[in-house]
mmCIF file of C-alpha atoms in Angstrom:
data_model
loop_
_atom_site.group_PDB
_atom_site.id
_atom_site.type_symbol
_atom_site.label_atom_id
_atom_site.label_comp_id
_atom_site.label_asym_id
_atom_site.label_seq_id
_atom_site.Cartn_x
_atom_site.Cartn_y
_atom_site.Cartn_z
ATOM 1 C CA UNK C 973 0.000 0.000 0.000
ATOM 2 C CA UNK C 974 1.338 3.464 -1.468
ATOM 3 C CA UNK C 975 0.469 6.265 1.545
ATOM 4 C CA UNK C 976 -0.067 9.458 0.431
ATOM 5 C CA UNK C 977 1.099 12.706 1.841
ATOM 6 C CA UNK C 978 -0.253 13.949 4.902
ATOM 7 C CA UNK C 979 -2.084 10.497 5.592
ATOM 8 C CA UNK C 980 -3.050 9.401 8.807
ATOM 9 C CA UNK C 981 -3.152 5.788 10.382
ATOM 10 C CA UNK C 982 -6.377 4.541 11.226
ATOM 11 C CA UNK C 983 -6.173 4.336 15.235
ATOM 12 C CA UNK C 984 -3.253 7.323 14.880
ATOM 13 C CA UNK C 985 -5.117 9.337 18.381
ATOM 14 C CA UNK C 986 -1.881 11.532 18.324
ATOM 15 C CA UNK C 987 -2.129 12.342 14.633
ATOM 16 C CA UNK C 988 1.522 11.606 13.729
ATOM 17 C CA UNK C 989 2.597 12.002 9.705
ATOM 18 C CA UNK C 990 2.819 8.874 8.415
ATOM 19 C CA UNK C 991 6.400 9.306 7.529
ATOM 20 C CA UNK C 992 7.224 9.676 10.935
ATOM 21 C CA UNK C 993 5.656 6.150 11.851
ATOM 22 C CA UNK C 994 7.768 4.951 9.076
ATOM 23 C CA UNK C 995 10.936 6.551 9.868
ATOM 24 C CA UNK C 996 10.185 4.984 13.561
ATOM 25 C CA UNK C 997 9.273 1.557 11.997
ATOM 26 C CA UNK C 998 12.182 1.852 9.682
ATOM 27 C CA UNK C 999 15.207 2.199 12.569
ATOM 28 C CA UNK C 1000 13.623 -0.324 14.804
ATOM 29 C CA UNK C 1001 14.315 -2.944 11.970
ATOM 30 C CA UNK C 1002 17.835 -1.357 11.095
ATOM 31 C CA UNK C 1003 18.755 -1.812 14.890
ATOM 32 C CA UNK C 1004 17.750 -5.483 15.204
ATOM 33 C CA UNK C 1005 19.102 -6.307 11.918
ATOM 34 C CA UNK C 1006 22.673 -5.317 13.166
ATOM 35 C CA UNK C 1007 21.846 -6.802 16.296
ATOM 36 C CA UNK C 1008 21.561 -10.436 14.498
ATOM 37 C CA UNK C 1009 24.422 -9.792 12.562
ATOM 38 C CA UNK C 1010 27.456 -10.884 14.491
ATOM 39 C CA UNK C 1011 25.862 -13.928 15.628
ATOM 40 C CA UNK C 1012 25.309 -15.380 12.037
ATOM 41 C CA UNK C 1013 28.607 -14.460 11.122
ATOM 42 C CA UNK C 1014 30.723 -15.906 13.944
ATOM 43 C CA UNK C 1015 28.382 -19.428 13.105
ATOM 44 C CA UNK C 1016 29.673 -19.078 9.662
ATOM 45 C CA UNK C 1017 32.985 -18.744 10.277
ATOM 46 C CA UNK C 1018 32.903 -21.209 12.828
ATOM 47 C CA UNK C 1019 32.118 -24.165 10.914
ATOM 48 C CA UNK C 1020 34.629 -23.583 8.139
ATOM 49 C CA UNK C 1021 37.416 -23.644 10.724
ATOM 50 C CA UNK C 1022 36.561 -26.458 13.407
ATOM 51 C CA UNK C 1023 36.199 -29.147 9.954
ATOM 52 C CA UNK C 1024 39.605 -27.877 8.653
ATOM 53 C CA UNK C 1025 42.451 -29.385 10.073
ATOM 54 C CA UNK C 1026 45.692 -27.833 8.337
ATOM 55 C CA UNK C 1027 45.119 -24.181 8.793
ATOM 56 C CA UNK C 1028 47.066 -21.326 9.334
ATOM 57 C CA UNK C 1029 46.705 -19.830 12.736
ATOM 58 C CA UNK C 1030 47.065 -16.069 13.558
ATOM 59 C CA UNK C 1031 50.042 -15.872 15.911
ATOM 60 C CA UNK C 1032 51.072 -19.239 16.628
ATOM 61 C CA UNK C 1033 51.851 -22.060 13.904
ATOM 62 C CA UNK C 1034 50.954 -25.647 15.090
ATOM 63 C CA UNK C 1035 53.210 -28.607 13.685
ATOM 64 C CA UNK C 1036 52.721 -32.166 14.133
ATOM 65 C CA UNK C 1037 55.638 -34.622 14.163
ATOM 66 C CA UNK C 1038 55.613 -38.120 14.414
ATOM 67 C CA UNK C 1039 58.307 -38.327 17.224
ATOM 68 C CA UNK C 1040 59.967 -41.812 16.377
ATOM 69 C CA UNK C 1041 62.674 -40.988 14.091
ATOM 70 C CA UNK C 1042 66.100 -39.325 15.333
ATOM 71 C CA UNK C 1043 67.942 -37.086 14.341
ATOM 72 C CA UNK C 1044 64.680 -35.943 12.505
ATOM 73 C CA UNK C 1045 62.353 -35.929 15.148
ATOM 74 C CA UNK C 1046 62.148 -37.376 18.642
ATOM 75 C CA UNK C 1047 61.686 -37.077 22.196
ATOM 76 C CA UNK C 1048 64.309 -36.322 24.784
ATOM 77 C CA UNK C 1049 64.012 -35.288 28.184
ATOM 78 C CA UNK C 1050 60.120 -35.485 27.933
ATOM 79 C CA UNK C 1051 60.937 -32.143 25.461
ATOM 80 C CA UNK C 1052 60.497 -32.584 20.875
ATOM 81 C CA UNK C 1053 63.573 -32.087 19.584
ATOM 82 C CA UNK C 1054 65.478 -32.511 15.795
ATOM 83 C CA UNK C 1055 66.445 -31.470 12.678
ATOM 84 C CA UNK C 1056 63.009 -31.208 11.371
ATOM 85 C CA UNK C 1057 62.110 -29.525 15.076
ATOM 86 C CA UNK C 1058 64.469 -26.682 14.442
ATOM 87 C CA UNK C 1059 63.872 -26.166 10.693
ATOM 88 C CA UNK C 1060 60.484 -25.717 11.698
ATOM 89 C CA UNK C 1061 61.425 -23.883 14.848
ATOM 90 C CA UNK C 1062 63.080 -21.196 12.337
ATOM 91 C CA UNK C 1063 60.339 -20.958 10.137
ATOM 92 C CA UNK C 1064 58.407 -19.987 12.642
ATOM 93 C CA UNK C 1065 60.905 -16.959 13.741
ATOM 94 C CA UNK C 1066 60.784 -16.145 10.917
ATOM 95 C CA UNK C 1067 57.388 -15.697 10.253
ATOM 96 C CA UNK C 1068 57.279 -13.950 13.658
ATOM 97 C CA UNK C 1069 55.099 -16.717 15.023
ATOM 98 C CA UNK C 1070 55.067 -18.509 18.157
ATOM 99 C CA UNK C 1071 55.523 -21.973 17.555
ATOM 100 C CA UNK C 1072 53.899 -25.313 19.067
ATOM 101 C CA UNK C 1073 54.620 -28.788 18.258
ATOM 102 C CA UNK C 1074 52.761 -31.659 18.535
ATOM 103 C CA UNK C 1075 53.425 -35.387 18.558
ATOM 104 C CA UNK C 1076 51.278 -37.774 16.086
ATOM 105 C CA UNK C 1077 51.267 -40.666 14.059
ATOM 106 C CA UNK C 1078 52.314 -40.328 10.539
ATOM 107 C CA UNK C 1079 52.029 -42.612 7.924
ATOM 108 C CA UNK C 1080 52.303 -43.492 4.010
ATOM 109 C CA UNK C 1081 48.676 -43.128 3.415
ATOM 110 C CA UNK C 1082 48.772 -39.097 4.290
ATOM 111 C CA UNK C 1083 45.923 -39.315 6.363
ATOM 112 C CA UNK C 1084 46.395 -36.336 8.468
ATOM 113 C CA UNK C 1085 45.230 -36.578 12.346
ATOM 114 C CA UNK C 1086 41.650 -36.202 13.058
ATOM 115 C CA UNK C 1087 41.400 -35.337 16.329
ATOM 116 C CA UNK C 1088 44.047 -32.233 16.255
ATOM 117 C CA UNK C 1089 44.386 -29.096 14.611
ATOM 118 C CA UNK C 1090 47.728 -28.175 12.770
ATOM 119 C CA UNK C 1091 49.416 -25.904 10.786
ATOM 120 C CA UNK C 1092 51.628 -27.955 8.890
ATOM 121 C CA UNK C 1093 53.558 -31.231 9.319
ATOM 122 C CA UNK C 1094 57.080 -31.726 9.376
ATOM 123 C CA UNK C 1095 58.266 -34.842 9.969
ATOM 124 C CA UNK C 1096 60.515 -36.674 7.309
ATOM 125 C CA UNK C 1097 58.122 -37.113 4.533
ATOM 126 C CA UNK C 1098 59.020 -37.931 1.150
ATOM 127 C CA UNK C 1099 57.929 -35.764 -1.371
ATOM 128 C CA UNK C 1100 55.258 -37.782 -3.680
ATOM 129 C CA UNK C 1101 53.802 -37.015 -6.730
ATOM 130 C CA UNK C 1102 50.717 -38.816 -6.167
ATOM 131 C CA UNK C 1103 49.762 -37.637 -3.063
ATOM 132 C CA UNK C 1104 49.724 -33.792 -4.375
ATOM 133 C CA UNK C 1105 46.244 -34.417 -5.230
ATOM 134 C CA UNK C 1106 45.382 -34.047 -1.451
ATOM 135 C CA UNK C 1107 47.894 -32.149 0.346
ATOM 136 C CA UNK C 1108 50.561 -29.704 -0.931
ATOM 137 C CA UNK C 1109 54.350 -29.944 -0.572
ATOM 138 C CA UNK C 1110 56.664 -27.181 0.078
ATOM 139 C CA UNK C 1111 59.999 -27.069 -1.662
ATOM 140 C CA UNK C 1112 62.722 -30.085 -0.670
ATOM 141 C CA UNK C 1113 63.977 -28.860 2.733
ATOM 142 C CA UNK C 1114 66.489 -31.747 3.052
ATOM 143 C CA UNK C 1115 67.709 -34.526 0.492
ATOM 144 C CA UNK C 1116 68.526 -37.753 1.719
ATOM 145 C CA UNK C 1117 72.066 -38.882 0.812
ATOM 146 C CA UNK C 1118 74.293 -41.965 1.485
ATOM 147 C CA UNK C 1119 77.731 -42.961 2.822
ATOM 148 C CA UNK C 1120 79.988 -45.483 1.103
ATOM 149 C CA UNK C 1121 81.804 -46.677 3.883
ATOM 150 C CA UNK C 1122 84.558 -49.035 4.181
ATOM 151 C CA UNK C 1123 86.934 -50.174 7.097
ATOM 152 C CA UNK C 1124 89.511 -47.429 8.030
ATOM 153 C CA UNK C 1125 91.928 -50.555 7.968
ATOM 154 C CA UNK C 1126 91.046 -51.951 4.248
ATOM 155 C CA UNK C 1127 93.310 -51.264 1.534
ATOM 156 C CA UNK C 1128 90.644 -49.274 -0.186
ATOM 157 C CA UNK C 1129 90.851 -45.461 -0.396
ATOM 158 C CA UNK C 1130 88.260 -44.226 -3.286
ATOM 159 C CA UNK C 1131 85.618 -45.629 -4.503
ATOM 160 C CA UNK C 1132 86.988 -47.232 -7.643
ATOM 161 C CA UNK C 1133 88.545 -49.294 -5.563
ATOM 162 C CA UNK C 1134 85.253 -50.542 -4.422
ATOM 163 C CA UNK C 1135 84.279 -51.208 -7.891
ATOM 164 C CA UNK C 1136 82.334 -55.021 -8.581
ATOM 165 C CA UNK C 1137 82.845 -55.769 -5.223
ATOM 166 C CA UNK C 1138 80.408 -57.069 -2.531
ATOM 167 C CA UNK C 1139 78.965 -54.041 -0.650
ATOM 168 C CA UNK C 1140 75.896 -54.363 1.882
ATOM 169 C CA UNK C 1141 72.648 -51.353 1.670
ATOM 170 C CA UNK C 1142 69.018 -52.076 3.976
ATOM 171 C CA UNK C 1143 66.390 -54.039 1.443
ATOM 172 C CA UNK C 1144 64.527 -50.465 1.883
ATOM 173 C CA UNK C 1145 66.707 -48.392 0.324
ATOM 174 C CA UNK C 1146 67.585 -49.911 -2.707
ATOM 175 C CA UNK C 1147 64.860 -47.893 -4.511
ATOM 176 C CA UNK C 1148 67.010 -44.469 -3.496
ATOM 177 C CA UNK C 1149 69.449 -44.627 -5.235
ATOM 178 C CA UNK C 1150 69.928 -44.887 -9.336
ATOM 179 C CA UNK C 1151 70.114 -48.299 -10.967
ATOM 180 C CA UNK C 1152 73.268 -46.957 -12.483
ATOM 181 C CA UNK C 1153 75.205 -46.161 -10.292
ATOM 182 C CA UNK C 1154 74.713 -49.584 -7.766
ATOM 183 C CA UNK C 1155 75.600 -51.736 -11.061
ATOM 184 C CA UNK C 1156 78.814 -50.972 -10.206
ATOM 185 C CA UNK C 1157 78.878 -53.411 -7.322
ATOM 186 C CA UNK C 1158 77.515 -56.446 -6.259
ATOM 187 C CA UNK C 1159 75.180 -55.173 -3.446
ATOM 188 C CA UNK C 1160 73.737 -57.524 -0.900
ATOM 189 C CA UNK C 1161 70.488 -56.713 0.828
ATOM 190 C CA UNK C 1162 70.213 -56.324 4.527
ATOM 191 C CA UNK C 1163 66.919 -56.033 6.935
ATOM 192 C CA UNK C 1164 69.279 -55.324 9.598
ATOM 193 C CA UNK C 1165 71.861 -52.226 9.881
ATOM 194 C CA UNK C 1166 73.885 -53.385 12.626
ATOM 195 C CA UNK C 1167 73.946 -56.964 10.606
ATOM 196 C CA UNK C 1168 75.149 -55.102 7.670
ATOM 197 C CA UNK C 1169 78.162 -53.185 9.607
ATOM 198 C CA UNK C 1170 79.141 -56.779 11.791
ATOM 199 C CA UNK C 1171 79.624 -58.167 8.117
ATOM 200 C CA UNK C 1172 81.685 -55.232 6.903
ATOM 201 C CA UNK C 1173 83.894 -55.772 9.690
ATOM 202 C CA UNK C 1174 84.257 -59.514 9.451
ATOM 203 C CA UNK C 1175 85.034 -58.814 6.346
ATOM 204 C CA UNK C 1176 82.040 -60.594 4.972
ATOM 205 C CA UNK C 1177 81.274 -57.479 2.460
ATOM 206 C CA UNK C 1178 83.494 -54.811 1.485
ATOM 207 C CA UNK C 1179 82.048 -51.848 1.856
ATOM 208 C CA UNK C 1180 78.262 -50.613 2.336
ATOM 209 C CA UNK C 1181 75.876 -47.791 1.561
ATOM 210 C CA UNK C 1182 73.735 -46.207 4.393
ATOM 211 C CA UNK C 1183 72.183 -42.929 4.788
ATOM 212 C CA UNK C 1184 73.880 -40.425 6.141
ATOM 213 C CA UNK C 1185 71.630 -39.632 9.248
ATOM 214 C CA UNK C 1186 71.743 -43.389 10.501
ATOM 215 C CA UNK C 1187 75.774 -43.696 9.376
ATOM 216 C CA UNK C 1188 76.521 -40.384 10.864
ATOM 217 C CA UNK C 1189 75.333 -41.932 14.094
ATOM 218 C CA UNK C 1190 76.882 -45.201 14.106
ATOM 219 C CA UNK C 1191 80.271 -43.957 12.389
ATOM 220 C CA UNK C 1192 80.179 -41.576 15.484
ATOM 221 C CA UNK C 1193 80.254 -43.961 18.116
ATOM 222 C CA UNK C 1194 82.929 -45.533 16.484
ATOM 223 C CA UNK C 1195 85.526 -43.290 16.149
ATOM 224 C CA UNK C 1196 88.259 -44.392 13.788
ATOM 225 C CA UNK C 1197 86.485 -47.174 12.468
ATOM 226 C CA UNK C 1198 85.385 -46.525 9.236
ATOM 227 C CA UNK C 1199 86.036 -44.370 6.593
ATOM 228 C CA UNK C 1200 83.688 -42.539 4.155
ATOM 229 C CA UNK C 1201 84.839 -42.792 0.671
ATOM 230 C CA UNK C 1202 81.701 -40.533 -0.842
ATOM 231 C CA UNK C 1203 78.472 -39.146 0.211
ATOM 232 C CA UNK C 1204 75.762 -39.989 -2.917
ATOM 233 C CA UNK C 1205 72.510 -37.941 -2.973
ATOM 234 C CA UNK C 1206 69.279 -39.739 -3.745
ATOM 235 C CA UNK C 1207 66.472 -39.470 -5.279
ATOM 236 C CA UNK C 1208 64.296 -39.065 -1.968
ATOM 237 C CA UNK C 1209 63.350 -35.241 -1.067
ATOM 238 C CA UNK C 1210 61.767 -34.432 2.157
ATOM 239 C CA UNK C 1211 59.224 -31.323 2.354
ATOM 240 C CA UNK C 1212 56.418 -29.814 4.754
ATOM 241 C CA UNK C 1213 52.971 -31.232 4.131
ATOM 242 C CA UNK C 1214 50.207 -28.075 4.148
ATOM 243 C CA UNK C 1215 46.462 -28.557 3.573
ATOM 244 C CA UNK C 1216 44.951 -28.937 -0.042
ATOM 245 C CA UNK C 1217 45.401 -25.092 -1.383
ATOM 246 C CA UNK C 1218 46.648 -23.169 1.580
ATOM 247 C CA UNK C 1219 48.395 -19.895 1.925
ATOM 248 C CA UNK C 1220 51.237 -20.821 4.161
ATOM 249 C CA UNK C 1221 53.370 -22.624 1.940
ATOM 250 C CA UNK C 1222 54.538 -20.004 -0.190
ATOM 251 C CA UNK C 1223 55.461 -17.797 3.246
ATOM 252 C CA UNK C 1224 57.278 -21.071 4.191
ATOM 253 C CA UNK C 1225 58.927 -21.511 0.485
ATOM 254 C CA UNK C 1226 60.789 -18.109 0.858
ATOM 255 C CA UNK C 1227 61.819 -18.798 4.452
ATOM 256 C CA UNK C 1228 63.105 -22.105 3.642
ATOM 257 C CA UNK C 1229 65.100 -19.922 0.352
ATOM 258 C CA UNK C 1230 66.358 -17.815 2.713
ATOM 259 C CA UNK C 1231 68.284 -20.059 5.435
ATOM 260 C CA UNK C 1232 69.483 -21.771 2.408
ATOM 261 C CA UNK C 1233 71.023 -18.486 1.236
ATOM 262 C CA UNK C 1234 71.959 -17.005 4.663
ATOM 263 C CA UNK C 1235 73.836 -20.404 6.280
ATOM 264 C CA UNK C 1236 71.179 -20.863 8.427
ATOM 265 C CA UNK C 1237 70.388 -24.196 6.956
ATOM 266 C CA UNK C 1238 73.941 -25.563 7.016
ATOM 267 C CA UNK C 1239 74.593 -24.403 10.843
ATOM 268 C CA UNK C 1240 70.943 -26.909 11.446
ATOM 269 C CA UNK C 1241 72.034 -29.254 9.090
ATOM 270 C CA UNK C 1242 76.122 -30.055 10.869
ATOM 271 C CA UNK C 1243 74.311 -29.770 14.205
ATOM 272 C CA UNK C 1244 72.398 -33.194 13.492
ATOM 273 C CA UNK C 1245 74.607 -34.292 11.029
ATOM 274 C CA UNK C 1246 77.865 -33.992 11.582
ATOM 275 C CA UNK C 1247 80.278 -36.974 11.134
#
């Protein structure tokens, strides 16, 4: 119904202009619209974030790590700690963002924790083409390499020496490295490290191939044992898992590019890796 000027309201006793009344009627419904507002909103928003489970956090970033693999990541003194734990520990600096980490169970089928909320996981994972249709990689932070280690005692000192000989690598690995390069030696599989190294020092095998963070270990707590004739990078890269389409990688890309650049990388990398 159109009013017309000067109209009055049937039951108006007071004989105020209809425009008034409307005016009246008219901020009455502004006030309890913006009244309703913020409650539909924060319900919208809060949906969105409780079913996502890789997202970034404003002030703090969240990392899980499955704990069970040193020097990566593990627990010591009831307290995370690692190479991974202090790459990520850095990022985080960097990013001017309080970091906390969290302990979970990883595994090869990518299926990311349930029950938590994180940022991003760190935690030794290989980068896989396949699996980039659900989560998103950042660039290699660390590439696996290998030792070829022989007894400090043998008569070999380089590698061509090693050359058709019996040398000893974990079952697991053999996939690491390229086909070329292990033709040049008869390599015997091994389910066992500490197998492997008893037969390189009875002499059972003359050499072996190990990665460097388990031979760095071992080599370590036997000082003058063994000698390292090369260090051979693989074909396994490591990187930081986000959620499906997220914006954190790219802020963790250019961190990662710049402790590369600075020595910051290198410094984390000799601390858990030094042999």
């Amino acid at each position: 119904m159109i009013f017309g000027k000067g109209y009055q309201l049937p039951g108006n006793r007071a004989g105020y202009p209809v425009k008034f009344l409307i005016l009246i009627a008219l901020i009455i419904f502004l006030v309890l619209s913006s009244g309703c507002g913020p409650v539909n909103d924060v319900k919208n928003e809060a949906g969105p974030q409780s079913e996502q489970k890789l997202t970034h956090t404003t002030g703090k970033l969240i990392v899980g790590s499955d704990t069970t693999y040193p020097p990566f990541e593990y627990i010591k003194d009831n307290e995370i700690v690692g190479f991974d734990i202090d790459i990520a520990g850095e990022i985080a600096e960097r990013l001017d963002l309080e970091v906390e980490f969290k302990s979970i169970e990883w595994d090869s089928t990518f299926k990311i924790p349930e029950e938590i909320r994180l940022d991003m996981v760190v935690s030794a994972i290989p980068v896989m083409e396949e699996k980039k249709e659900f989560v998103d990689f950042s660039d290699p932070y660390f590439v696996m390499e290998y030792m070829l280690v022989t007894l400090k005692e043998a008569e070999v000192k380089i590698k061509e020496d090693l050359e058709g000989s019996k040398i000893g690598m974990l079952k697991d690995a053999a996939g690491s490295l390229p086909g070329e390069y292990l033709s040049s030696y008869q390599v015997e599989s091994y389910n066992d490290v500490l197998l492997m190294f008893d037969d390189l020092k009875n002499k059972k095998i003359e050499g072996l191939l190990i990665s460097v963070p388990i031979g760095s270990s071992i080599i370590g707590e036997n000082n003058g044992s063994y000698s390292i004739l090369e260090i051979v990078r693989s074909n396994t890269e490591f990187g930081i898992v986000f959620a499906k389409g997220g914006i954190l990688k790219d802020k963790v890309n250019r961190v990662l590019s710049e402790i590369k650049e600075d020595g910051t990388y290198e410094e984390i990398y000799n601390r858990w890796f030094e042999y």
